[in-house]
Short mmCIF file of C-alpha atoms in Angstrom, two decimals:
data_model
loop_
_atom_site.label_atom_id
_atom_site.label_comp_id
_atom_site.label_asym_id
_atom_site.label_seq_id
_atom_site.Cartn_x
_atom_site.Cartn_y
_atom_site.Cartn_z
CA UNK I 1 -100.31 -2.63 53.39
CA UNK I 2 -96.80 -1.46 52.41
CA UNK I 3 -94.31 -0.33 55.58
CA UNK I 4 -92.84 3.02 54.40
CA UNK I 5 -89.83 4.57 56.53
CA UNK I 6 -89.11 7.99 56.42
CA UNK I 7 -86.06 9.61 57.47
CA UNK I 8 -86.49 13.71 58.32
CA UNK I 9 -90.20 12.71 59.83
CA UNK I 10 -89.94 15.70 61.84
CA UNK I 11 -89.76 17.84 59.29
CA UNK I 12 -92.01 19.97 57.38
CA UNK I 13 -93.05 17.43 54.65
CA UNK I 14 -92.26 14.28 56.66
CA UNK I 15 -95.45 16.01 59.63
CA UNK I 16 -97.72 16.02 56.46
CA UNK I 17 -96.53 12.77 55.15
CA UNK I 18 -97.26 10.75 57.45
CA UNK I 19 -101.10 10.99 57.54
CA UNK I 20 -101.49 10.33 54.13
CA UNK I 21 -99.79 7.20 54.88
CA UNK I 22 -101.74 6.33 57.80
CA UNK I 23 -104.12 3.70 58.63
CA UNK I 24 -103.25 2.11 55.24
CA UNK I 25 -99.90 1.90 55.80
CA UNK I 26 -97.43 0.79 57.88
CA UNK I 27 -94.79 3.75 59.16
CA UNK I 28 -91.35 4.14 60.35
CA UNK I 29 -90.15 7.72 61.30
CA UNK I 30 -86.41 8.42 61.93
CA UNK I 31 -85.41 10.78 63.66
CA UNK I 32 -82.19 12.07 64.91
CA UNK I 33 -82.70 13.47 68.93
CA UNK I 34 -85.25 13.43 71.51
CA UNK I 35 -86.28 16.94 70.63
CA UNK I 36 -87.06 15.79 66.85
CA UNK I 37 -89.11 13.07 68.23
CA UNK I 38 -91.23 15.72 70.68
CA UNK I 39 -92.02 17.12 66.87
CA UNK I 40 -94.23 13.39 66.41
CA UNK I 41 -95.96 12.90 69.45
CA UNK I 42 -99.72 13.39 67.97
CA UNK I 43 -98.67 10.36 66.19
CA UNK I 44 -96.63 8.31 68.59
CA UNK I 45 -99.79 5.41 68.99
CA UNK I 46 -100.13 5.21 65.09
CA UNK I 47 -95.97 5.21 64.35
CA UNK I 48 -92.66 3.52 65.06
CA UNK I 49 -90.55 5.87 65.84
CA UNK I 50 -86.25 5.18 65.73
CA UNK I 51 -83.68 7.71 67.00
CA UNK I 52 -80.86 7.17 65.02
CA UNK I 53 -77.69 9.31 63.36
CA UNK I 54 -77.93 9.49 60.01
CA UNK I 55 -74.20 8.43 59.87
CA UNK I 56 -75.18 5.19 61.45
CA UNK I 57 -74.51 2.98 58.89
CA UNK I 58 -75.49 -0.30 61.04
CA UNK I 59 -78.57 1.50 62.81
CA UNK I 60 -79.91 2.44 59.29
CA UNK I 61 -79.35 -0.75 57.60
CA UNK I 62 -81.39 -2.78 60.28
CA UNK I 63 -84.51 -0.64 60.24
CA UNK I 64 -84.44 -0.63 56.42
CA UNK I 65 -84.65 -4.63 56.64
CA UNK I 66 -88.03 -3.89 57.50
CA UNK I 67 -89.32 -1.94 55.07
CA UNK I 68 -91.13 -1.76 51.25
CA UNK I 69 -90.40 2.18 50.71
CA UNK I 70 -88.50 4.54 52.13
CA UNK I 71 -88.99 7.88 51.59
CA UNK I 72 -85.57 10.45 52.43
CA UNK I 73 -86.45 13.63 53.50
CA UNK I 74 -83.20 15.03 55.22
CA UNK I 75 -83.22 18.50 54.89
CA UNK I 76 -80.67 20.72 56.84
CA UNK I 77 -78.90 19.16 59.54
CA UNK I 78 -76.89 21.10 61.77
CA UNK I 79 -73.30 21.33 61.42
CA UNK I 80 -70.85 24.66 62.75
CA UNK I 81 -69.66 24.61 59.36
CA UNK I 82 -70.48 25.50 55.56
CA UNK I 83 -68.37 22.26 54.18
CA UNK I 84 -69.47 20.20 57.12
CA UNK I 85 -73.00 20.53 56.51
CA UNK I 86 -72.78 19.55 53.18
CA UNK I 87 -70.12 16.64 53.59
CA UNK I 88 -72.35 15.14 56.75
CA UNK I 89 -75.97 15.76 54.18
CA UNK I 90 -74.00 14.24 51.39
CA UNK I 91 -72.70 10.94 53.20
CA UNK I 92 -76.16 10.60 55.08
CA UNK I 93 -78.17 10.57 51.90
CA UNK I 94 -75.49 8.48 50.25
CA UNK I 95 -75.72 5.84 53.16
CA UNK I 96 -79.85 5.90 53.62
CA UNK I 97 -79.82 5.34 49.74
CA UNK I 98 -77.21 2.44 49.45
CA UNK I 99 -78.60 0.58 52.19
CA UNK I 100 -82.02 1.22 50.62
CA UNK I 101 -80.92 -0.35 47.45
CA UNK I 102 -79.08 -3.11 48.65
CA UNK I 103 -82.23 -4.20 51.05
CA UNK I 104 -85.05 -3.60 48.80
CA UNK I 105 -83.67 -5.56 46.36
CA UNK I 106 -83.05 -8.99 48.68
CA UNK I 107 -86.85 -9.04 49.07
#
């Protein structure tokens, strides 16, 4: 049983991830707000779900201690502008992917 964690959960593909995954697997969902996690609740006995920014370099790099896979599936997130969006995308996916690196690789 590998532990997959998937960041965007709520999402389109993350929803029709995750029962592909399940029972075999083990499964993390990130999320960023209470409202994204409302988006999971037919799954909230089968998952573990973590709020977390995806700027939060420390909050990202513990949950990814846990894990054989992760699977980043940020999409869009919200920002007021053009150059903001794609700066906060940009850093998020460059910290979930570091931090994926650097832990996968210590087990």
């Amino acid at each position: 049983m590998a532990h997959f964690l998937i960041t965007g959960a709520n999402g389109h593909l993350g929803r029709r991830l995750i029962p592909t995954l399940l029972p075999q697997h083990k499964v993390t969902a990130v999320v960023r707000s209470a409202r994204a996690a409302a988006q999971l609740e037919e799954f909230k006995n089968d998952i573990q779900l973590a709020q977390v920014s995806y700027t939060d370099a420390s909050g990202l790099k513990a949950l990814m201690h846990e894990v054989d896979c992760v699977v980043h599936l940020v999409g869009i997130i919200k920002a007021t502008a053009e150059a903001d969006r794609k700066s906060t995308r940009l850093n998020s996916s460059h910290l979930v992917i570091s931090y994926a690196v650097f832990c996968l690789k210590k087990k």
